[in-house]
Backbone as a chain_set.jsonl record, in Angstrom:
{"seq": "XXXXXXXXXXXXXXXXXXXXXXXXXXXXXXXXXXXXXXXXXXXXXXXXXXXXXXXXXXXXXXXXXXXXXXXXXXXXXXXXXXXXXXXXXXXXXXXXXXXXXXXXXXXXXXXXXXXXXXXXXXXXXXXXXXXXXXXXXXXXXXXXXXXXXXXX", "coords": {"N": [[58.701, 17.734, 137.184], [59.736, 14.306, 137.424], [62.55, 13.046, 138.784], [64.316, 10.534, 137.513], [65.662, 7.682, 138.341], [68.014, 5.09, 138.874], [68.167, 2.708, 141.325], [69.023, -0.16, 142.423], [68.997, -3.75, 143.374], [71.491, -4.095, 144.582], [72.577, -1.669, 145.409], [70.653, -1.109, 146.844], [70.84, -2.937, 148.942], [73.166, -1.925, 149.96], [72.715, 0.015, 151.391], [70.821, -0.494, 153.31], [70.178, -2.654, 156.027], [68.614, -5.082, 155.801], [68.029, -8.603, 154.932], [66.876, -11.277, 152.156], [64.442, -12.974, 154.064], [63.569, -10.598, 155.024], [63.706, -8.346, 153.197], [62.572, -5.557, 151.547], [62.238, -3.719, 149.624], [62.539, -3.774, 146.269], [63.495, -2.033, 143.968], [64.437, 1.074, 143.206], [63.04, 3.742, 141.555], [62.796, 7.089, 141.359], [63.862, 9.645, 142.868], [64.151, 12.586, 144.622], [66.36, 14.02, 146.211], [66.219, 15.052, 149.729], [63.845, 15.591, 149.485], [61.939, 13.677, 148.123], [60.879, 10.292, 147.107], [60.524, 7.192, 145.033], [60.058, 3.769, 144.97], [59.928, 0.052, 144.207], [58.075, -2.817, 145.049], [58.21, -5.97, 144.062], [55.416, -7.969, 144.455], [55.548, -11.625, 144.967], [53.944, -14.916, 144.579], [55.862, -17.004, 145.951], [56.146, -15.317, 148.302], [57.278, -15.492, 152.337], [55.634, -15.108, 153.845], [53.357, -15.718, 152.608], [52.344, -18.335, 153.091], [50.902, -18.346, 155.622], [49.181, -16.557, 156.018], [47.009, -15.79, 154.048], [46.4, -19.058, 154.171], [44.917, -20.152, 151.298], [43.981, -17.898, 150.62], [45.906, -15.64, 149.999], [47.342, -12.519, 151.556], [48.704, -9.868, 151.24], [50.093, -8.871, 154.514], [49.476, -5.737, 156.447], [51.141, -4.675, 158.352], [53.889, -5.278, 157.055], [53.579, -3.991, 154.848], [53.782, -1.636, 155.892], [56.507, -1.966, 156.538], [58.016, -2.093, 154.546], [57.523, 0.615, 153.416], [58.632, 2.195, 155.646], [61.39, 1.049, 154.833], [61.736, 1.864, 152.369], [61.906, 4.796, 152.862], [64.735, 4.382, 155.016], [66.058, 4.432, 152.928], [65.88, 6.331, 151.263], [66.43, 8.309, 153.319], [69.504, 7.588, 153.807], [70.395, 7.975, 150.938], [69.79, 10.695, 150.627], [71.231, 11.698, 152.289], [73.726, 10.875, 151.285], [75.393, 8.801, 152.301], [77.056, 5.593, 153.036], [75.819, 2.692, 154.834], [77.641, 1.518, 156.428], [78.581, 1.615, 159.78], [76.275, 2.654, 160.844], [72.59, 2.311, 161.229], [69.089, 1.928, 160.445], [66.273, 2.754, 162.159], [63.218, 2.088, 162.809], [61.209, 4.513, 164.786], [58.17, 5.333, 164.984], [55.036, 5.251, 163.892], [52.221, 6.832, 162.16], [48.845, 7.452, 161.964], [47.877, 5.451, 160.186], [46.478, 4.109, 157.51], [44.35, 1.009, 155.707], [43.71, 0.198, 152.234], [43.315, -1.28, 150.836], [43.893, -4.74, 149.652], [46.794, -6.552, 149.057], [48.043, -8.751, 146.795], [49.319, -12.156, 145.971], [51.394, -11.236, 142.954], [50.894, -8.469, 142.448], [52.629, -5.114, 142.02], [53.953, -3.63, 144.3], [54.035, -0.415, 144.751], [55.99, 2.009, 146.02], [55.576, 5.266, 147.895], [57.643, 7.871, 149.21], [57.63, 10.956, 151.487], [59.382, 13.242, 152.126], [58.807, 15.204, 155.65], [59.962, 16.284, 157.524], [62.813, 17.035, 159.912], [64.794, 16.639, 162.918], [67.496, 16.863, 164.228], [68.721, 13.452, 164.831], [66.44, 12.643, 164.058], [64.014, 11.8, 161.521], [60.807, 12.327, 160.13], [58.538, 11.443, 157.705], [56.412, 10.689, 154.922], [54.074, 8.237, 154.157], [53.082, 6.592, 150.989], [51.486, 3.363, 149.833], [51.006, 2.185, 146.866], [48.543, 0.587, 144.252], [48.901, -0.549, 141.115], [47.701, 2.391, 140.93], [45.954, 2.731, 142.911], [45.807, 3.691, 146.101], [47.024, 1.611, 148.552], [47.934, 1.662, 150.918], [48.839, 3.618, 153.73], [50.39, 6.69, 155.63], [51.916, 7.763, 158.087], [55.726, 7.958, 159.379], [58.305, 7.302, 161.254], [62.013, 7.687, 161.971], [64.909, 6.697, 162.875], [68.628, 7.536, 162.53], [71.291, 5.95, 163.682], [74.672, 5.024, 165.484], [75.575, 1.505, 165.532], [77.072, 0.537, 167.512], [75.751, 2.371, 169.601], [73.813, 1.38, 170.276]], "CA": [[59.28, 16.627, 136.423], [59.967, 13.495, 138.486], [64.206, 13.013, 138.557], [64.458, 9.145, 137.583], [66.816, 6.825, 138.764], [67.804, 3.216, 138.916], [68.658, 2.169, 142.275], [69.123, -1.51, 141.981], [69.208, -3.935, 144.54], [72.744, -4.129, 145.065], [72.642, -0.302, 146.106], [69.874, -1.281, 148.046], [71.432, -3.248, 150.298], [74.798, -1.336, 150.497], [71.906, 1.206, 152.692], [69.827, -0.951, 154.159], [70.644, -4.172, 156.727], [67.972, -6.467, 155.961], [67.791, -9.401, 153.502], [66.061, -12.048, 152.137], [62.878, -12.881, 153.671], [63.015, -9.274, 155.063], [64.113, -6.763, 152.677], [60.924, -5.585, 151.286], [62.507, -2.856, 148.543], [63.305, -4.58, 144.926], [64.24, -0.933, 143.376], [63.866, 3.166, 143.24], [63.184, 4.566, 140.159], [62.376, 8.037, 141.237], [64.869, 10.211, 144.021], [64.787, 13.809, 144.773], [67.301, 14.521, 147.665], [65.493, 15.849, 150.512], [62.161, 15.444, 148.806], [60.804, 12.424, 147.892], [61.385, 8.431, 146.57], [59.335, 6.285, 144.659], [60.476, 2.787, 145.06], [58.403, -0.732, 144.252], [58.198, -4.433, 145.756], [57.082, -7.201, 143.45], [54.754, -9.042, 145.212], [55.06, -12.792, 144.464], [53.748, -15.748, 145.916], [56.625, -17.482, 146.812], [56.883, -14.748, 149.476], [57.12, -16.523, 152.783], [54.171, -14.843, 154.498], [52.091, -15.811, 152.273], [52.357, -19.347, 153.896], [50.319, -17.965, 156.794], [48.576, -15.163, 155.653], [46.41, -17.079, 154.796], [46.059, -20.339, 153.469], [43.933, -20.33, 150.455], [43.783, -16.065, 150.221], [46.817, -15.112, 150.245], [46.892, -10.93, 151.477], [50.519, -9.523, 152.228], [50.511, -8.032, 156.024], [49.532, -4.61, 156.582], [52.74, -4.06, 158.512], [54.552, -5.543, 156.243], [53.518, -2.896, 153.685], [54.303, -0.25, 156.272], [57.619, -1.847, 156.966], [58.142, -1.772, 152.944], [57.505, 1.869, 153.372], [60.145, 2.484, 155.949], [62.51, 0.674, 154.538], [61.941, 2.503, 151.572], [62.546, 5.677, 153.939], [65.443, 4.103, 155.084], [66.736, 4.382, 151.143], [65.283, 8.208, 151.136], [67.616, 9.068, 153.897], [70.823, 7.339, 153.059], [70.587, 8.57, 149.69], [69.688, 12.16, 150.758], [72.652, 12.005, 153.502], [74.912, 10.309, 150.497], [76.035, 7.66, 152.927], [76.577, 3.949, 152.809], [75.199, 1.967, 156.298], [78.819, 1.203, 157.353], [78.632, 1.287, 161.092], [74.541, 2.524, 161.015], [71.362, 1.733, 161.118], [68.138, 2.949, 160.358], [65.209, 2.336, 163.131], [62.061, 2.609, 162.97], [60.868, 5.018, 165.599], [56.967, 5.205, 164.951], [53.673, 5.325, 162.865], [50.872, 7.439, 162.99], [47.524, 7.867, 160.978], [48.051, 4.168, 159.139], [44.828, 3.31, 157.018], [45.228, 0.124, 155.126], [42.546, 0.635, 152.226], [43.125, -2.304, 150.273], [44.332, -5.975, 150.205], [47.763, -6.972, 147.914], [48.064, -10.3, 146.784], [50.444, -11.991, 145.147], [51.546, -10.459, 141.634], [50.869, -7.141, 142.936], [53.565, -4.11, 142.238], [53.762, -2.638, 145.206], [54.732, 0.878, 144.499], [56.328, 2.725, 147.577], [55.906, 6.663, 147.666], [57.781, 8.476, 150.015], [57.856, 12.322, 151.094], [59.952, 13.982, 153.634], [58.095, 15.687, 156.309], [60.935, 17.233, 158.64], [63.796, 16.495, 160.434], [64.975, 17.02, 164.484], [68.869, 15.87, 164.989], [68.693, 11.869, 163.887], [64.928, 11.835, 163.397], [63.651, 12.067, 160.167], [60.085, 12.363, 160.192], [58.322, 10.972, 156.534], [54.613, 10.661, 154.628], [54.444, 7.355, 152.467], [51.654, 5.785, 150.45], [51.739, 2.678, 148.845], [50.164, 2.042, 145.445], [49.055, -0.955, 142.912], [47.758, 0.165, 139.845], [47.632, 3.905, 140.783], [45.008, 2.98, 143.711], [46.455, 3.556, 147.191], [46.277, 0.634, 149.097], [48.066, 1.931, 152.51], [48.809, 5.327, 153.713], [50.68, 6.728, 157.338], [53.104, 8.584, 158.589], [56.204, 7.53, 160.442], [59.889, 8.543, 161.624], [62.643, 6.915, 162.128], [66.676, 7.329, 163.94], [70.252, 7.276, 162.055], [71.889, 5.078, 164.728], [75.266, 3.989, 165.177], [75.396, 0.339, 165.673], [77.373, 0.546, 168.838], [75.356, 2.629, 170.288], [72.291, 0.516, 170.912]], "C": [[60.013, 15.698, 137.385], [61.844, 13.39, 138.091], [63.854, 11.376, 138.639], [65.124, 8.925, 137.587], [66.628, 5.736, 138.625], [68.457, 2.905, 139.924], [68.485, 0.791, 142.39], [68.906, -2.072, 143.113], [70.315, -4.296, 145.691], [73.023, -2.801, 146.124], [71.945, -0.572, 147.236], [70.402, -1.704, 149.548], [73.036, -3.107, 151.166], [73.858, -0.181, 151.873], [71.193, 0.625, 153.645], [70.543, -2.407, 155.229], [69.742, -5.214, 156.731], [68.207, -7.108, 154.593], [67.428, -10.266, 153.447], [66.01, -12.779, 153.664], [62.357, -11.229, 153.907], [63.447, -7.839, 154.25], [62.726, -6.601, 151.556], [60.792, -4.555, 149.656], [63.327, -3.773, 147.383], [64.035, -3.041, 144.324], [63.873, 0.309, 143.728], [64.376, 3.377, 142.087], [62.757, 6.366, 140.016], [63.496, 8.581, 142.525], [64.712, 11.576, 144.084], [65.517, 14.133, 145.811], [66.314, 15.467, 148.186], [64.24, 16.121, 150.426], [61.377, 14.493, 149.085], [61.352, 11.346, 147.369], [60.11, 7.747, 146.19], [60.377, 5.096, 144.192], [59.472, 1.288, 144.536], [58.946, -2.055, 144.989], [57.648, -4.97, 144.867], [56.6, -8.187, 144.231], [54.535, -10.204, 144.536], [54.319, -13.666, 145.378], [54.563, -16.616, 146.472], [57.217, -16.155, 148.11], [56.64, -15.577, 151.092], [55.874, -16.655, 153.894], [53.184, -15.311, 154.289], [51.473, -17.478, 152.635], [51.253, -19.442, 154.927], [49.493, -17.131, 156.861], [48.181, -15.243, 154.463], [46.004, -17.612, 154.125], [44.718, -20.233, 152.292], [43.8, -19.062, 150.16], [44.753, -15.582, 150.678], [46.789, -13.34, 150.178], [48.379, -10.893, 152.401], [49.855, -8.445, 153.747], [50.163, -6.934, 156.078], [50.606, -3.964, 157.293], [53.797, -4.345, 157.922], [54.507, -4.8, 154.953], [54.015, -1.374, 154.25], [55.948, -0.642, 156.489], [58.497, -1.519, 155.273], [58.259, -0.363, 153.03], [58.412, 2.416, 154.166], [61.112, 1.842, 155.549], [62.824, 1.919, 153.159], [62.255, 4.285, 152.163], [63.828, 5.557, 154.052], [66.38, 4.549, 153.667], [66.455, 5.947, 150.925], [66.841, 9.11, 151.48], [68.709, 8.964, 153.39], [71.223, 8.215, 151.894], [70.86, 10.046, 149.496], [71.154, 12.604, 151.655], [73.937, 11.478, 152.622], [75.832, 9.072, 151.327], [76.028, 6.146, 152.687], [76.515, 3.547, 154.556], [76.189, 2.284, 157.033], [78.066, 0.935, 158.398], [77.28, 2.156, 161.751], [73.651, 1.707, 160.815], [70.026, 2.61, 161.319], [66.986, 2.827, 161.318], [64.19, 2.987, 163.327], [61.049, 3.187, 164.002], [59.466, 5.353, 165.766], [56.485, 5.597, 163.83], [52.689, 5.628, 163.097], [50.04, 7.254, 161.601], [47.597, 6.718, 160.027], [46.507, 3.796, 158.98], [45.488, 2.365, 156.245], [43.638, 0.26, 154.326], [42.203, -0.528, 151.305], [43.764, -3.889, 149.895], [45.673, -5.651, 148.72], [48.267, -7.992, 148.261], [49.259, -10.359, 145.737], [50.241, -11.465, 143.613], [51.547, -9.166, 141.077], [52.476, -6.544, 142.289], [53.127, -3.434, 142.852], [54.131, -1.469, 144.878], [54.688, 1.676, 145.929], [56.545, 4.388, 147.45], [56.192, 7.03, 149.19], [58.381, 9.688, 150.124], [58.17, 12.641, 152.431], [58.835, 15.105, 154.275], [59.076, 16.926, 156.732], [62.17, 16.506, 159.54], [64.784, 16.954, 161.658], [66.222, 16.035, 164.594], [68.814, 14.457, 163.904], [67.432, 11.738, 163.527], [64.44, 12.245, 162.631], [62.096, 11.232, 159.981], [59.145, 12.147, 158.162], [57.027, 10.747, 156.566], [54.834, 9.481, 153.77], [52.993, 6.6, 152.872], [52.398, 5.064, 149.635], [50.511, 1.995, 147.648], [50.241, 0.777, 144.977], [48.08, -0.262, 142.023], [47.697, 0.925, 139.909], [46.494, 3.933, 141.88], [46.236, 3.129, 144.816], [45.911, 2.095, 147.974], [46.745, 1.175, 150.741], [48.83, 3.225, 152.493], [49.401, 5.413, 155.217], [51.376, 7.682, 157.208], [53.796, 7.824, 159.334], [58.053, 7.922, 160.03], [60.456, 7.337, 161.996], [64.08, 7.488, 162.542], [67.667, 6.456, 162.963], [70.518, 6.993, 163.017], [73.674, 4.275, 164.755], [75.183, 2.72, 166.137], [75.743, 0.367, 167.629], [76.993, 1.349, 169.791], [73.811, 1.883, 170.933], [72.734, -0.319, 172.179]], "O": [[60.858, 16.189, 138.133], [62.206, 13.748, 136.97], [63.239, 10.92, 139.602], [65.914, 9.602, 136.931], [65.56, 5.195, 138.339], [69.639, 2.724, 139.629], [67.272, 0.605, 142.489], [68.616, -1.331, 144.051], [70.26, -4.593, 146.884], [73.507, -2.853, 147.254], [72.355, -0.387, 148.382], [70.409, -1.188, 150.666], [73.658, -3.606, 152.104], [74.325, 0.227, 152.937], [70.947, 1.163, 154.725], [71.527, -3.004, 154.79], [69.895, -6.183, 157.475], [68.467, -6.56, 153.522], [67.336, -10.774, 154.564], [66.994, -13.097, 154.333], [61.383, -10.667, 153.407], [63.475, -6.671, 154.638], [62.124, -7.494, 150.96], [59.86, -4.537, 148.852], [64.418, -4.321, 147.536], [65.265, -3.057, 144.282], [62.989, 0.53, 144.556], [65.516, 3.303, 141.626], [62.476, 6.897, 138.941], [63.961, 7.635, 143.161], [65.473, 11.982, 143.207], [64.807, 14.858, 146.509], [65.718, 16.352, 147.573], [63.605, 16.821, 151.214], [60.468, 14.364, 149.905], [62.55, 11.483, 147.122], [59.026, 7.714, 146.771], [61.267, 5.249, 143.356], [58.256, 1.476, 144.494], [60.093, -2.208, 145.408], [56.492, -4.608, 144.648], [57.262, -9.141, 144.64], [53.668, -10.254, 143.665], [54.061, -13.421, 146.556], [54.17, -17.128, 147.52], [58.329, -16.099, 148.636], [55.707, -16.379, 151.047], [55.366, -17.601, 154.497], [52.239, -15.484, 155.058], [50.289, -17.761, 152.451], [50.698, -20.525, 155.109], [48.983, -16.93, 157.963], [48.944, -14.777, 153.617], [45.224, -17.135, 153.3], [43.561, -20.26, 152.711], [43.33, -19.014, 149.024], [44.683, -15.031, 151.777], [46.385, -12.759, 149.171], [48.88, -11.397, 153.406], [49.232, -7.387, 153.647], [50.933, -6.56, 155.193], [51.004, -2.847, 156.96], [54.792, -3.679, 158.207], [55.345, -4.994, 154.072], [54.42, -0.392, 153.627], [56.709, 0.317, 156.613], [59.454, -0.762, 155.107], [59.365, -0.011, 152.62], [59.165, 3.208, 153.599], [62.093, 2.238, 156.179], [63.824, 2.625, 153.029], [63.093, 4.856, 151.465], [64.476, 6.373, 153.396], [67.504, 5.028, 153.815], [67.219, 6.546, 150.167], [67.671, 9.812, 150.904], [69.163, 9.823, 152.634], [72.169, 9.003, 151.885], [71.647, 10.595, 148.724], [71.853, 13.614, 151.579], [75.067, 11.597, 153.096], [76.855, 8.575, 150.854], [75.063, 5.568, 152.188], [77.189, 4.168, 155.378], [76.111, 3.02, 158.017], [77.063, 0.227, 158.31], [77.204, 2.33, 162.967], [73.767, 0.58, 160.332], [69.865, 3.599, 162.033], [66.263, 2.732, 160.326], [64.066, 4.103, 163.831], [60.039, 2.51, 164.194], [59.31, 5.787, 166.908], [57.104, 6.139, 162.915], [52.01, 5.104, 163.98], [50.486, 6.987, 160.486], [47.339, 7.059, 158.872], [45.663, 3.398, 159.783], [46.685, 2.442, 155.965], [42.598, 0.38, 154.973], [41.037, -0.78, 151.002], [44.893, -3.523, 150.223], [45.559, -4.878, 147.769], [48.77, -8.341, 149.33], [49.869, -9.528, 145.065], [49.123, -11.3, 143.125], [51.902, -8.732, 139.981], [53.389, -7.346, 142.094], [52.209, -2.661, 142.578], [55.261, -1.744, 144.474], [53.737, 1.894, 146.68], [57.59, 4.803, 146.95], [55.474, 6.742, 150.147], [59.341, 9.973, 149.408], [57.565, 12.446, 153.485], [58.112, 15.771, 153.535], [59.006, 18.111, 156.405], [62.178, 15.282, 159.677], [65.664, 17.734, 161.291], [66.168, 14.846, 164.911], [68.85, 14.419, 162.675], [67.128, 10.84, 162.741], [64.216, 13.44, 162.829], [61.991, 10.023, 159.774], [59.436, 13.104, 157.445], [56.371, 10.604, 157.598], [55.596, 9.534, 152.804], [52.301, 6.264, 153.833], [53.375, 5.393, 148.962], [49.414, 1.468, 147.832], [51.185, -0.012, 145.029], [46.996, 0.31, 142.141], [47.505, 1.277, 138.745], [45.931, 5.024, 141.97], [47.391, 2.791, 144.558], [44.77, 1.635, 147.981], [45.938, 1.076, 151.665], [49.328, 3.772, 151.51], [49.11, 4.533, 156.027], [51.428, 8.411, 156.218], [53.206, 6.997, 160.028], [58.683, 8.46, 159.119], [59.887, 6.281, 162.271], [64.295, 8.7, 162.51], [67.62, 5.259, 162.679], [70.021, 7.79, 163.813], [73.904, 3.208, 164.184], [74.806, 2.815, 167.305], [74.987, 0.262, 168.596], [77.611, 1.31, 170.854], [73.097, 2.065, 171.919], [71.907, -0.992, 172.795]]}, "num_chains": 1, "name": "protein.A"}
């Protein structure tokens, strides 16, 4: 039985440090600590990519769906560690096995699934697929470092 939540986007960005054009998570309606997150993006077309990407067929980024997916990571951890950002940051330390299997245009709900893998010290290793309609459209693996600020 999935545990539902309403993480808003106020919460959102008490965890996260990006914001408009780059914060890529609108909500999380799903959380298990130490488990898993299901989060979504509404894809419109005033997004600002879609400017460029590309004229007349607009298709959101394929890293821009994986960065959607760590961010939504980003929101995993926090949540699971009960912390707010303060004087962190979350950084995206790599991505393996990324297929991208289908295009999302505007009007899309992105849906962001993500499932803890494992976890070594600050790195927190994660599986996320993202969905429209219940198809997958992109798929990977990738890890990422709790950081404080002043240490970079």
């Amino acid at each position: 039985m999935p545990n539902e939540c309403n993480i808003d986007i106020q919460k959102i960005m008490e965890m996260l440090p990006h914001r408009y054009p780059f914060l890529l998570v609108d909500r999380v309606v799903e959380f298990e600590s130490g488990v898993r997150l299901k989060a979504y993006k509404n894809v419109t077309f005033n997004e600002p990519f879609f400017q460029g990407h590309f004229p007349g067929l607009p298709v959101m980024p394929g890293v821009l769906i994986m960065e959607a997916l760590a961010q939504a990571g980003g929101v995993f951890v926090m949540s699971t560690l009960r912390e707010e950002l303060g004087d962190k940051v979350f950084l995206f330390t790599g991505i393996n096995k990324v297929k991208f299997r289908k295009p999302v245009v505007p009007g899309d709900k992105l849906v962001l699934n993500v499932r803890y893998e494992r976890r070594k010290m600050n790195i927190w290793r994660m599986q996320g697929s993202a969905e429209v309609d219940g198809n997958v459209v992109a798929e990977g693996e990738f890890s990422a470092a709790v950081a404080k600020k002043g240490d970079l």
